Amino acid sequence: MTALVLGTPWGEVPDLLLPALGETALMVGIVMAIVVALGLPLGLLIFNTSPGGLAPNRTVNASISWIANLGRSLPFLVLMAAIIPFTRFVVGTTIGIQAAIIPMSLAGIAFFARLVENAVREIPPELLDVGLATGGSRWQIVRSIQLVEALPALAAALTLNVIAMIEYSAIAGAIGAGGLGYLAVNYGYQQFDDNIMISCIVLLVVLVQVIQFTGDRVVRVLSH
Amino acid sequence: MIEISGLTKSYGATTVLDGIDFRVDDAQIAAIVGPSGAGKSTLARCINLLERPTTGTITVDDRELTSLSRRDLRDARRQIGTVFQSASLLRRLTAAQNVALPLRYLGLSDAELRLRVRDLLDRVGMLHRANHYPAQLSGGQRQRIGIARGLALQPSVLLSDEATSGLDPDATRSILDLLTGLRDDLGVTILVITHEMDVVRTVADVVAHLDHGRIVESGAVADVVRRSDSTLSRALLPLPPAPAEDTLRTWRLRYAADAIDPRWLARAGRELGTDIAVLAALVEEAGHEQVGRLTVGVDAGLDDRRVAEAFARQGIRAARATDGDVELDEQAIA
Ligand SMILES: Nc1ncnc2c1ncn2[C@@H]1O[C@H](COP(=O)(O)OP(=O)(O)OP(=O)(O)O)[C@@H](O)[C@H]1O
Ligand SMILES: [Mg+2]
């Protein structure tokens, strides 16, 4: 088994790498869709129930804030292990991409909710007054002022979140979730396949750089 | 019409507004002046109920606001245009989109909306900047956009909190012309909050001096400027300092030019049997009237009451000048 010692020949690396990249993209894509769908409203709710928000409510704010903190207080690996029963209940399995999506989404939602809250908090408070004074309903103000003015900050938050999810997807590789993390751990680490290890590292670094660069560009275009 | 009665606003133990009674009639411009922290902005925010009064009532065009439901309040607020300090425009919207915001809340169709926005931008002279973002506009231009937005719903009442502060005299002038135009052409009732006495002098019909949450002096500007012994009148029309003379006692005089005989100085002097020294004098327009203000010296041997009565018979309000009240003038209020 020379391959074990020498590593996968370079010519065969893309055959392993590209499907793994596809799996990572799929995992992160699905998770981000869930994260935005649930984390955005949650973040808006946290801000708007806080004292400077449109519907201050101490009890509601404290409760959802506590839940969001819970999702962020555990290291991802611990969270993943801790919610295995829940994961099995929801998707019926504890390994593979489906199983990884559950803990990734939970951690991602909690993270994104905080980022959204901070982004909306940056909006000058007078702008909410403008909305109220000109006869806007709270829902209209959320859509026409909060989401519009916070858009650059939300794009930055999204970038940060995607990168965090790529990192989590690599950790989820440990439970056989597939993707670049799985490849790096199984071939690179456990089978001492240096070629795969190096390729995975380079690909992850390039991926993160490209996403950050693109995100920064988008933020610049959105800010006037 | 705005009627504020018994308005009190407290934050915990601190009382910011303390028993305010104030009324602005239709098509009038009222100015609220007072030192920083007096409660001026809080008063404005209570009028459109961005702050809920602790006690008291706010009536705008016969509708009492503090007892309205959330839905009715939204509707009532549409009668009250607000121009915020430093304009408060949305950075990511163009000038036209900013002006359109209240109309979109109202649910106007796109076609109708475009038409109204055009009108509004035209009124404030900003049609040529319709598609500029706030960052591409000057402070004065942003303020005009803020005014256009405040007028979008054709309100009967306009609140303006320091709309001209930080603007150069030309920009200030054109904003003030805009406000007087609104009052005269559209009959809008306007409440301006300002620390600039020039603003009060040039546009206000009535003025109130707010200090520590209370109105300490108020009245029609035309009346206030004729008061000889009031902080507000001295702030509105300060006199230059007069040289002190040992044998003379200094008096401050005020009169409305159309209410007196032009020979009043000679006549008062003849009645008192003395020569009156004119130390400083100004005639200016304020509250649509020519107001004359003088500092005169009168023989210190004469009885104060007799001097005051002699001036009063000529239609002149007179008060003894006390030391240091010259310096008091403008900074007492602004
Ligand atoms: N939300 C609040 N909680 C506590 N105190 C407040 C609050 N808002 C205003 N105040 C206090 O009320 C007082 C009046 O404030 P306000 O902003 O009305 O003053 P102002 O007359 O507008 O002053 P300026 O000329 O500086 O704008 C201040 O002492 C301020 O600290
Ligand atoms: Mg203020």
mmCIF file of N, CA, C and O in Angstrom, chain B residues 119-188:
data_model
loop_
_atom_site.group_PDB
_atom_site.id
_atom_site.type_symbol
_atom_site.label_atom_id
_atom_site.label_comp_id
_atom_site.label_asym_id
_atom_site.label_seq_id
_atom_site.Cartn_x
_atom_site.Cartn_y
_atom_site.Cartn_z
ATOM 1 N N ASP B 119 -43.260 67.493 -6.785
ATOM 2 C CA ASP B 119 -43.799 68.743 -6.237
ATOM 3 C C ASP B 119 -43.027 69.193 -5.011
ATOM 4 O O ASP B 119 -42.658 70.353 -4.867
ATOM 5 N N LEU B 120 -42.822 68.234 -4.106
ATOM 6 C CA LEU B 120 -42.172 68.549 -2.837
ATOM 7 C C LEU B 120 -40.729 69.004 -3.064
ATOM 8 O O LEU B 120 -40.279 70.003 -2.492
ATOM 9 N N LEU B 121 -40.007 68.275 -3.906
ATOM 10 C CA LEU B 121 -38.622 68.649 -4.173
ATOM 11 C C LEU B 121 -38.563 70.009 -4.845
ATOM 12 O O LEU B 121 -37.662 70.809 -4.594
ATOM 13 N N ASP B 122 -39.552 70.285 -5.679
ATOM 14 C CA ASP B 122 -39.604 71.567 -6.349
ATOM 15 C C ASP B 122 -39.812 72.693 -5.337
ATOM 16 O O ASP B 122 -39.156 73.727 -5.386
ATOM 17 N N ARG B 123 -40.713 72.440 -4.396
ATOM 18 C CA ARG B 123 -41.017 73.457 -3.391
ATOM 19 C C ARG B 123 -39.782 73.846 -2.584
ATOM 20 O O ARG B 123 -39.594 75.003 -2.242
ATOM 21 N N VAL B 124 -38.930 72.880 -2.286
ATOM 22 C CA VAL B 124 -37.729 73.196 -1.507
ATOM 23 C C VAL B 124 -36.526 73.454 -2.415
ATOM 24 O O VAL B 124 -35.395 73.562 -1.938
ATOM 25 N N GLY B 125 -36.784 73.550 -3.728
ATOM 26 C CA GLY B 125 -35.715 73.876 -4.657
ATOM 27 C C GLY B 125 -34.650 72.810 -4.793
ATOM 28 O O GLY B 125 -33.462 73.101 -4.934
ATOM 29 N N MET B 126 -35.053 71.552 -4.725
ATOM 30 C CA MET B 126 -34.069 70.470 -4.740
ATOM 31 C C MET B 126 -34.334 69.470 -5.859
ATOM 32 O O MET B 126 -33.803 68.368 -5.836
ATOM 33 N N LEU B 127 -35.121 69.889 -6.831
ATOM 34 C CA LEU B 127 -35.461 68.973 -7.919
ATOM 35 C C LEU B 127 -34.206 68.470 -8.635
ATOM 36 O O LEU B 127 -34.121 67.304 -9.028
ATOM 37 N N HIS B 128 -33.228 69.357 -8.752
ATOM 38 C CA HIS B 128 -32.007 68.971 -9.475
ATOM 39 C C HIS B 128 -31.114 68.025 -8.670
ATOM 40 O O HIS B 128 -30.108 67.555 -9.161
ATOM 41 N N ARG B 129 -31.490 67.749 -7.429
ATOM 42 C CA ARG B 129 -30.687 66.820 -6.622
ATOM 43 C C ARG B 129 -31.488 65.555 -6.257
ATOM 44 O O ARG B 129 -31.106 64.829 -5.356
ATOM 45 N N ALA B 130 -32.561 65.318 -6.977
ATOM 46 C CA ALA B 130 -33.483 64.243 -6.615
ATOM 47 C C ALA B 130 -32.792 62.895 -6.449
ATOM 48 O O ALA B 130 -33.105 62.134 -5.535
ATOM 49 N N ASN B 131 -31.837 62.606 -7.323
ATOM 50 C CA ASN B 131 -31.237 61.272 -7.282
ATOM 51 C C ASN B 131 -29.891 61.239 -6.573
ATOM 52 O O ASN B 131 -29.121 60.296 -6.725
ATOM 53 N N HIS B 132 -29.606 62.279 -5.799
ATOM 54 C CA HIS B 132 -28.368 62.286 -5.012
ATOM 55 C C HIS B 132 -28.586 61.587 -3.685
ATOM 56 O O HIS B 132 -29.678 61.630 -3.114
ATOM 57 N N TYR B 133 -27.533 60.961 -3.199
ATOM 58 C CA TYR B 133 -27.595 60.371 -1.862
ATOM 59 C C TYR B 133 -27.212 61.445 -0.836
ATOM 60 O O TYR B 133 -26.508 62.399 -1.171
ATOM 61 N N PRO B 134 -27.689 61.303 0.417
ATOM 62 C CA PRO B 134 -27.422 62.328 1.433
ATOM 63 C C PRO B 134 -25.940 62.711 1.535
ATOM 64 O O PRO B 134 -25.606 63.879 1.699
ATOM 65 N N ALA B 135 -25.055 61.713 1.385
ATOM 66 C CA ALA B 135 -23.625 62.004 1.501
ATOM 67 C C ALA B 135 -23.145 62.946 0.404
ATOM 68 O O ALA B 135 -22.105 63.584 0.528
ATOM 69 N N GLN B 136 -23.929 63.056 -0.675
ATOM 70 C CA GLN B 136 -23.520 63.928 -1.781
ATOM 71 C C GLN B 136 -24.153 65.316 -1.672
ATOM 72 O O GLN B 136 -24.031 66.117 -2.595
ATOM 73 N N LEU B 137 -24.837 65.582 -0.552
ATOM 74 C CA LEU B 137 -25.514 66.870 -0.392
ATOM 75 C C LEU B 137 -24.853 67.686 0.707
ATOM 76 O O LEU B 137 -24.236 67.138 1.622
ATOM 77 N N SER B 138 -25.007 69.022 0.615
ATOM 78 C CA SER B 138 -24.503 69.886 1.685
ATOM 79 C C SER B 138 -25.481 69.858 2.855
ATOM 80 O O SER B 138 -26.612 69.387 2.717
ATOM 81 N N GLY B 139 -25.049 70.384 3.996
ATOM 82 C CA GLY B 139 -25.905 70.403 5.182
ATOM 83 C C GLY B 139 -27.228 71.114 4.915
ATOM 84 O O GLY B 139 -28.294 70.638 5.305
ATOM 85 N N GLY B 140 -27.151 72.260 4.223
ATOM 86 C CA GLY B 140 -28.359 73.025 3.935
ATOM 87 C C GLY B 140 -29.285 72.265 2.989
ATOM 88 O O GLY B 140 -30.507 72.283 3.152
ATOM 89 N N GLN B 141 -28.670 71.575 2.021
ATOM 90 C CA GLN B 141 -29.491 70.797 1.080
ATOM 91 C C GLN B 141 -30.155 69.622 1.777
ATOM 92 O O GLN B 141 -31.321 69.319 1.540
ATOM 93 N N ARG B 142 -29.409 68.971 2.682
ATOM 94 C CA ARG B 142 -30.001 67.854 3.439
ATOM 95 C C ARG B 142 -31.194 68.344 4.241
ATOM 96 O O ARG B 142 -32.225 67.690 4.337
ATOM 97 N N GLN B 143 -31.024 69.547 4.840
ATOM 98 C CA GLN B 143 -32.096 70.098 5.662
ATOM 99 C C GLN B 143 -33.340 70.366 4.816
ATOM 100 O O GLN B 143 -34.459 70.144 5.255
ATOM 101 N N ARG B 144 -33.132 70.809 3.572
ATOM 102 C CA ARG B 144 -34.272 71.036 2.678
ATOM 103 C C ARG B 144 -34.980 69.728 2.371
ATOM 104 O O ARG B 144 -36.209 69.675 2.313
ATOM 105 N N ILE B 145 -34.199 68.697 2.163
ATOM 106 C CA ILE B 145 -34.805 67.389 1.902
ATOM 107 C C ILE B 145 -35.602 66.956 3.138
ATOM 108 O O ILE B 145 -36.712 66.440 3.042
ATOM 109 N N GLY B 146 -35.029 67.223 4.312
ATOM 110 C CA GLY B 146 -35.728 66.903 5.563
ATOM 111 C C GLY B 146 -37.051 67.651 5.661
ATOM 112 O O GLY B 146 -38.058 67.105 6.112
ATOM 113 N N ILE B 147 -37.043 68.906 5.225
ATOM 114 C CA ILE B 147 -38.278 69.702 5.258
ATOM 115 C C ILE B 147 -39.286 69.144 4.246
ATOM 116 O O ILE B 147 -40.473 68.978 4.562
ATOM 117 N N ALA B 148 -38.793 68.812 3.055
ATOM 118 C CA ALA B 148 -39.688 68.240 2.035
ATOM 119 C C ALA B 148 -40.335 66.961 2.569
ATOM 120 O O ALA B 148 -41.528 66.731 2.387
ATOM 121 N N ARG B 149 -39.550 66.140 3.264
ATOM 122 C CA ARG B 149 -40.107 64.909 3.821
ATOM 123 C C ARG B 149 -41.142 65.244 4.893
ATOM 124 O O ARG B 149 -42.204 64.616 4.978
ATOM 125 N N GLY B 150 -40.837 66.275 5.713
ATOM 126 C CA GLY B 150 -41.767 66.683 6.760
ATOM 127 C C GLY B 150 -43.090 67.181 6.177
ATOM 128 O O GLY B 150 -44.123 67.110 6.831
ATOM 129 N N LEU B 151 -43.029 67.689 4.940
ATOM 130 C CA LEU B 151 -44.232 68.243 4.318
ATOM 131 C C LEU B 151 -44.970 67.234 3.450
ATOM 132 O O LEU B 151 -46.044 67.522 2.916
ATOM 133 N N ALA B 152 -44.370 66.048 3.305
ATOM 134 C CA ALA B 152 -44.875 65.082 2.322
ATOM 135 C C ALA B 152 -46.356 64.778 2.513
ATOM 136 O O ALA B 152 -47.093 64.612 1.547
ATOM 137 N N LEU B 153 -46.812 64.696 3.753
ATOM 138 C CA LEU B 153 -48.197 64.290 4.001
ATOM 139 C C LEU B 153 -49.122 65.502 4.136
ATOM 140 O O LEU B 153 -50.220 65.401 4.655
ATOM 141 N N GLN B 154 -48.646 66.650 3.666
ATOM 142 C CA GLN B 154 -49.395 67.901 3.755
ATOM 143 C C GLN B 154 -49.927 68.138 5.161
ATOM 144 O O GLN B 154 -51.139 68.279 5.375
ATOM 145 N N PRO B 155 -49.023 68.197 6.125
ATOM 146 C CA PRO B 155 -49.450 68.342 7.515
ATOM 147 C C PRO B 155 -49.963 69.752 7.782
ATOM 148 O O PRO B 155 -49.611 70.682 7.077
ATOM 149 N N SER B 156 -50.784 69.852 8.799
ATOM 150 C CA SER B 156 -51.257 71.183 9.173
ATOM 151 C C SER B 156 -50.327 71.805 10.213
ATOM 152 O O SER B 156 -50.408 72.990 10.487
ATOM 153 N N VAL B 157 -49.468 70.968 10.777
ATOM 154 C CA VAL B 157 -48.539 71.429 11.804
ATOM 155 C C VAL B 157 -47.132 70.936 11.448
ATOM 156 O O VAL B 157 -46.960 69.799 11.031
ATOM 157 N N LEU B 158 -46.153 71.818 11.601
ATOM 158 C CA LEU B 158 -44.776 71.421 11.337
ATOM 159 C C LEU B 158 -43.921 71.695 12.571
ATOM 160 O O LEU B 158 -43.952 72.793 13.129
ATOM 161 N N LEU B 159 -43.193 70.683 13.018
ATOM 162 C CA LEU B 159 -42.269 70.857 14.132
ATOM 163 C C LEU B 159 -40.855 70.871 13.570
ATOM 164 O O LEU B 159 -40.512 70.032 12.751
ATOM 165 N N SER B 160 -40.059 71.809 14.030
ATOM 166 C CA SER B 160 -38.695 71.874 13.504
ATOM 167 C C SER B 160 -37.719 72.071 14.655
ATOM 168 O O SER B 160 -37.748 73.080 15.348
ATOM 169 N N ASP B 161 -36.899 71.062 14.888
ATOM 170 C CA ASP B 161 -35.940 71.131 15.996
ATOM 171 C C ASP B 161 -34.567 71.515 15.465
ATOM 172 O O ASP B 161 -33.886 70.705 14.850
ATOM 173 N N GLU B 162 -34.188 72.760 15.679
ATOM 174 C CA GLU B 162 -32.869 73.256 15.262
ATOM 175 C C GLU B 162 -32.604 73.002 13.788
ATOM 176 O O GLU B 162 -31.515 72.582 13.404
ATOM 177 N N ALA B 163 -33.590 73.298 12.952
ATOM 178 C CA ALA B 163 -33.430 73.005 11.526
ATOM 179 C C ALA B 163 -32.352 73.865 10.887
ATOM 180 O O ALA B 163 -31.813 73.516 9.853
ATOM 181 N N THR B 164 -32.029 74.995 11.489
ATOM 182 C CA THR B 164 -31.045 75.878 10.856
ATOM 183 C C THR B 164 -29.721 75.936 11.588
ATOM 184 O O THR B 164 -28.822 76.657 11.178
ATOM 185 N N SER B 165 -29.598 75.174 12.677
ATOM 186 C CA SER B 165 -28.344 75.307 13.428
ATOM 187 C C SER B 165 -27.216 74.681 12.624
ATOM 188 O O SER B 165 -27.355 73.644 11.996
ATOM 189 N N GLY B 166 -26.098 75.377 12.623
ATOM 190 C CA GLY B 166 -24.942 74.890 11.889
ATOM 191 C C GLY B 166 -24.956 75.250 10.411
ATOM 192 O O GLY B 166 -24.068 74.841 9.668
ATOM 193 N N LEU B 167 -25.966 76.016 9.983
ATOM 194 C CA LEU B 167 -25.990 76.426 8.579
ATOM 195 C C LEU B 167 -25.454 77.847 8.440
ATOM 196 O O LEU B 167 -25.555 78.646 9.361
ATOM 197 N N ASP B 168 -24.899 78.154 7.262
ATOM 198 C CA ASP B 168 -24.397 79.517 7.061
ATOM 199 C C ASP B 168 -25.588 80.463 6.874
ATOM 200 O O ASP B 168 -26.714 80.026 6.651
ATOM 201 N N PRO B 169 -25.348 81.790 6.976
ATOM 202 C CA PRO B 169 -26.469 82.739 6.939
ATOM 203 C C PRO B 169 -27.344 82.615 5.693
ATOM 204 O O PRO B 169 -28.570 82.710 5.789
ATOM 205 N N ASP B 170 -26.743 82.360 4.528
ATOM 206 C CA ASP B 170 -27.543 82.234 3.309
ATOM 207 C C ASP B 170 -28.478 81.030 3.365
ATOM 208 O O ASP B 170 -29.660 81.138 3.039
ATOM 209 N N ALA B 171 -27.912 79.901 3.789
ATOM 210 C CA ALA B 171 -28.722 78.681 3.880
ATOM 211 C C ALA B 171 -29.828 78.878 4.913
ATOM 212 O O ALA B 171 -30.986 78.495 4.689
ATOM 213 N N THR B 172 -29.485 79.493 6.053
ATOM 214 C CA THR B 172 -30.473 79.772 7.092
ATOM 215 C C THR B 172 -31.595 80.626 6.534
ATOM 216 O O THR B 172 -32.780 80.323 6.680
ATOM 217 N N ARG B 173 -31.191 81.692 5.840
ATOM 218 C CA ARG B 173 -32.145 82.635 5.252
ATOM 219 C C ARG B 173 -33.143 81.895 4.347
ATOM 220 O O ARG B 173 -34.352 82.101 4.418
ATOM 221 N N SER B 174 -32.627 81.004 3.501
ATOM 222 C CA SER B 174 -33.527 80.364 2.527
ATOM 223 C C SER B 174 -34.452 79.356 3.216
ATOM 224 O O SER B 174 -35.603 79.199 2.824
ATOM 225 N N ILE B 175 -33.955 78.721 4.283
ATOM 226 C CA ILE B 175 -34.836 77.813 5.026
ATOM 227 C C ILE B 175 -35.943 78.616 5.718
ATOM 228 O O ILE B 175 -37.110 78.221 5.730
ATOM 229 N N LEU B 176 -35.562 79.764 6.275
ATOM 230 C CA LEU B 176 -36.560 80.585 6.964
ATOM 231 C C LEU B 176 -37.606 81.124 5.977
ATOM 232 O O LEU B 176 -38.795 81.183 6.282
ATOM 233 N N ASP B 177 -37.145 81.491 4.781
ATOM 234 C CA ASP B 177 -38.089 81.938 3.747
ATOM 235 C C ASP B 177 -39.081 80.826 3.421
ATOM 236 O O ASP B 177 -40.266 81.063 3.226
ATOM 237 N N LEU B 178 -38.534 79.610 3.391
ATOM 238 C CA LEU B 178 -39.370 78.447 3.117
ATOM 239 C C LEU B 178 -40.453 78.316 4.192
ATOM 240 O O LEU B 178 -41.636 78.103 3.899
ATOM 241 N N LEU B 179 -40.049 78.469 5.451
ATOM 242 C CA LEU B 179 -41.000 78.336 6.565
ATOM 243 C C LEU B 179 -42.070 79.425 6.511
ATOM 244 O O LEU B 179 -43.266 79.140 6.660
ATOM 245 N N THR B 180 -41.644 80.662 6.280
ATOM 246 C CA THR B 180 -42.650 81.726 6.233
ATOM 247 C C THR B 180 -43.585 81.511 5.041
ATOM 248 O O THR B 180 -44.782 81.774 5.136
ATOM 249 N N GLY B 181 -43.042 80.999 3.948
ATOM 250 C CA GLY B 181 -43.868 80.669 2.785
ATOM 251 C C GLY B 181 -44.936 79.653 3.131
ATOM 252 O O GLY B 181 -46.091 79.775 2.719
ATOM 253 N N LEU B 182 -44.555 78.641 3.913
ATOM 254 C CA LEU B 182 -45.506 77.606 4.312
ATOM 255 C C LEU B 182 -46.627 78.198 5.147
ATOM 256 O O LEU B 182 -47.792 77.851 4.991
ATOM 257 N N ARG B 183 -46.240 79.091 6.043
ATOM 258 C CA ARG B 183 -47.253 79.725 6.885
ATOM 259 C C ARG B 183 -48.180 80.599 6.049
ATOM 260 O O ARG B 183 -49.399 80.492 6.150
ATOM 261 N N ASP B 184 -47.599 81.423 5.186
ATOM 262 C CA ASP B 184 -48.397 82.408 4.467
ATOM 263 C C ASP B 184 -49.191 81.797 3.312
ATOM 264 O O ASP B 184 -50.328 82.188 3.068
ATOM 265 N N ASP B 185 -48.595 80.840 2.605
ATOM 266 C CA ASP B 185 -49.278 80.268 1.427
ATOM 267 C C ASP B 185 -50.190 79.106 1.791
ATOM 268 O O ASP B 185 -51.262 78.942 1.226
ATOM 269 N N LEU B 186 -49.715 78.249 2.717
ATOM 270 C CA LEU B 186 -50.466 77.018 2.999
ATOM 271 C C LEU B 186 -51.141 77.030 4.364
ATOM 272 O O LEU B 186 -51.837 76.087 4.722
ATOM 273 N N GLY B 187 -50.884 78.083 5.143
ATOM 274 C CA GLY B 187 -51.519 78.172 6.451
ATOM 275 C C GLY B 187 -51.028 77.136 7.454
ATOM 276 O O GLY B 187 -51.749 76.745 8.371
ATOM 277 N N VAL B 188 -49.783 76.674 7.269
ATOM 278 C CA VAL B 188 -49.235 75.676 8.189
ATOM 279 C C VAL B 188 -48.879 76.332 9.529
ATOM 280 O O VAL B 188 -48.373 77.450 9.572
#
